[in-house]
């Protein structure tokens, strides 16, 4: 007769990912110039990341310390890069300023 093994506890599920939020830039000195870089991914129907398209735009400068500027940028990807059944997601955003 075989003795039963220890009871297995259920695998804890991952907490849901937080909802995407706009990128925010906080500085203590004036921003005179800078760029925003976007990494837009082409995602296949099964969730496979097929390509990354990088793009860069200028920051709306000057920006005073503590000031708030809101901007929205359109990220364009050539249609031939996104075949039927695929979609794009901008997953990386970085900012460089002076």
Short mmCIF file of C-alpha atoms in Angstrom, two decimals:
data_model
loop_
_atom_site.label_atom_id
_atom_site.label_comp_id
_atom_site.label_asym_id
_atom_site.label_seq_id
_atom_site.Cartn_x
_atom_site.Cartn_y
_atom_site.Cartn_z
CA UNK A 1 0.00 0.00 0.00
CA UNK A 2 1.32 3.45 -0.93
CA UNK A 3 1.02 6.31 1.50
CA UNK A 4 -0.48 9.52 0.14
CA UNK A 5 1.99 12.35 -0.43
CA UNK A 6 1.67 15.80 1.06
CA UNK A 7 -1.29 17.80 -0.13
CA UNK A 8 -0.33 20.24 -2.83
CA UNK A 9 -1.36 23.81 -2.31
CA UNK A 10 -2.80 25.66 -5.28
CA UNK A 11 -0.39 27.86 -7.19
CA UNK A 12 -1.06 31.49 -6.31
CA UNK A 13 -2.30 33.46 -9.26
CA UNK A 14 -0.56 36.63 -10.37
CA UNK A 15 -2.19 39.89 -9.42
CA UNK A 16 -3.64 41.69 -12.44
CA UNK A 17 -1.30 44.10 -14.20
CA UNK A 18 -1.98 47.74 -13.44
CA UNK A 19 -3.84 49.71 -16.09
CA UNK A 20 -1.54 51.63 -18.43
CA UNK A 21 -1.02 55.24 -17.44
CA UNK A 22 0.50 58.19 -19.26
CA UNK A 23 4.25 58.64 -18.85
CA UNK A 24 5.14 61.47 -16.47
CA UNK A 25 8.31 63.57 -16.32
CA UNK A 26 9.21 65.45 -13.13
CA UNK A 27 12.20 67.81 -13.00
CA UNK A 28 13.65 70.28 -10.52
CA UNK A 29 15.31 72.48 -13.11
CA UNK A 30 14.06 74.04 -16.35
CA UNK A 31 13.99 71.78 -19.38
CA UNK A 32 15.50 73.58 -22.39
CA UNK A 33 15.53 70.73 -24.90
CA UNK A 34 14.93 67.02 -25.12
CA UNK A 35 13.34 64.08 -26.88
CA UNK A 36 10.79 61.37 -26.20
CA UNK A 37 11.54 57.93 -27.65
CA UNK A 38 8.86 55.28 -28.21
CA UNK A 39 9.32 51.54 -28.68
CA UNK A 40 6.27 50.24 -30.54
CA UNK A 41 5.94 46.47 -30.82
CA UNK A 42 4.22 44.53 -33.59
CA UNK A 43 2.38 41.67 -31.86
CA UNK A 44 1.10 38.56 -33.64
CA UNK A 45 -2.27 36.90 -33.10
CA UNK A 46 -0.71 34.43 -30.63
CA UNK A 47 1.01 37.19 -28.62
CA UNK A 48 4.44 36.76 -30.23
CA UNK A 49 6.46 39.98 -30.46
CA UNK A 50 7.55 40.08 -34.13
CA UNK A 51 9.24 43.48 -34.35
CA UNK A 52 9.96 46.73 -32.56
CA UNK A 53 9.69 50.07 -34.35
CA UNK A 54 11.53 52.94 -32.65
CA UNK A 55 10.51 56.57 -33.11
CA UNK A 56 11.61 59.85 -31.53
CA UNK A 57 9.93 63.26 -31.16
CA UNK A 58 11.03 66.56 -29.61
CA UNK A 59 9.79 67.59 -26.16
CA UNK A 60 7.54 70.67 -26.05
CA UNK A 61 10.18 72.98 -24.53
CA UNK A 62 10.84 75.12 -22.58
CA UNK A 63 9.31 73.53 -19.49
CA UNK A 64 9.62 75.46 -16.22
CA UNK A 65 10.37 73.60 -12.97
CA UNK A 66 7.14 72.20 -11.55
CA UNK A 67 5.18 73.11 -14.69
CA UNK A 68 2.84 70.60 -16.28
CA UNK A 69 2.54 70.11 -20.03
CA UNK A 70 0.33 67.43 -21.53
CA UNK A 71 0.97 66.13 -25.01
CA UNK A 72 -0.23 63.18 -27.03
CA UNK A 73 1.81 61.83 -29.92
CA UNK A 74 0.66 59.57 -32.70
CA UNK A 75 3.04 56.69 -33.35
CA UNK A 76 2.93 55.56 -36.98
CA UNK A 77 3.90 52.12 -38.26
CA UNK A 78 3.96 51.22 -41.97
CA UNK A 79 0.97 49.03 -42.83
CA UNK A 80 3.18 46.33 -44.37
CA UNK A 81 4.75 45.81 -40.92
CA UNK A 82 1.38 44.89 -39.39
CA UNK A 83 -0.23 42.06 -41.39
CA UNK A 84 -3.85 41.05 -40.88
CA UNK A 85 -4.39 39.57 -37.41
CA UNK A 86 -1.52 41.51 -35.80
CA UNK A 87 -1.64 44.69 -33.72
CA UNK A 88 0.75 47.29 -32.32
CA UNK A 89 1.50 48.21 -28.70
CA UNK A 90 3.78 51.01 -27.51
CA UNK A 91 5.53 49.35 -24.59
CA UNK A 92 8.58 51.52 -23.97
CA UNK A 93 8.80 55.27 -23.50
CA UNK A 94 12.00 57.08 -22.53
CA UNK A 95 12.81 60.77 -22.14
CA UNK A 96 16.11 62.65 -22.46
CA UNK A 97 16.32 66.31 -21.53
CA UNK A 98 18.76 69.12 -20.82
#
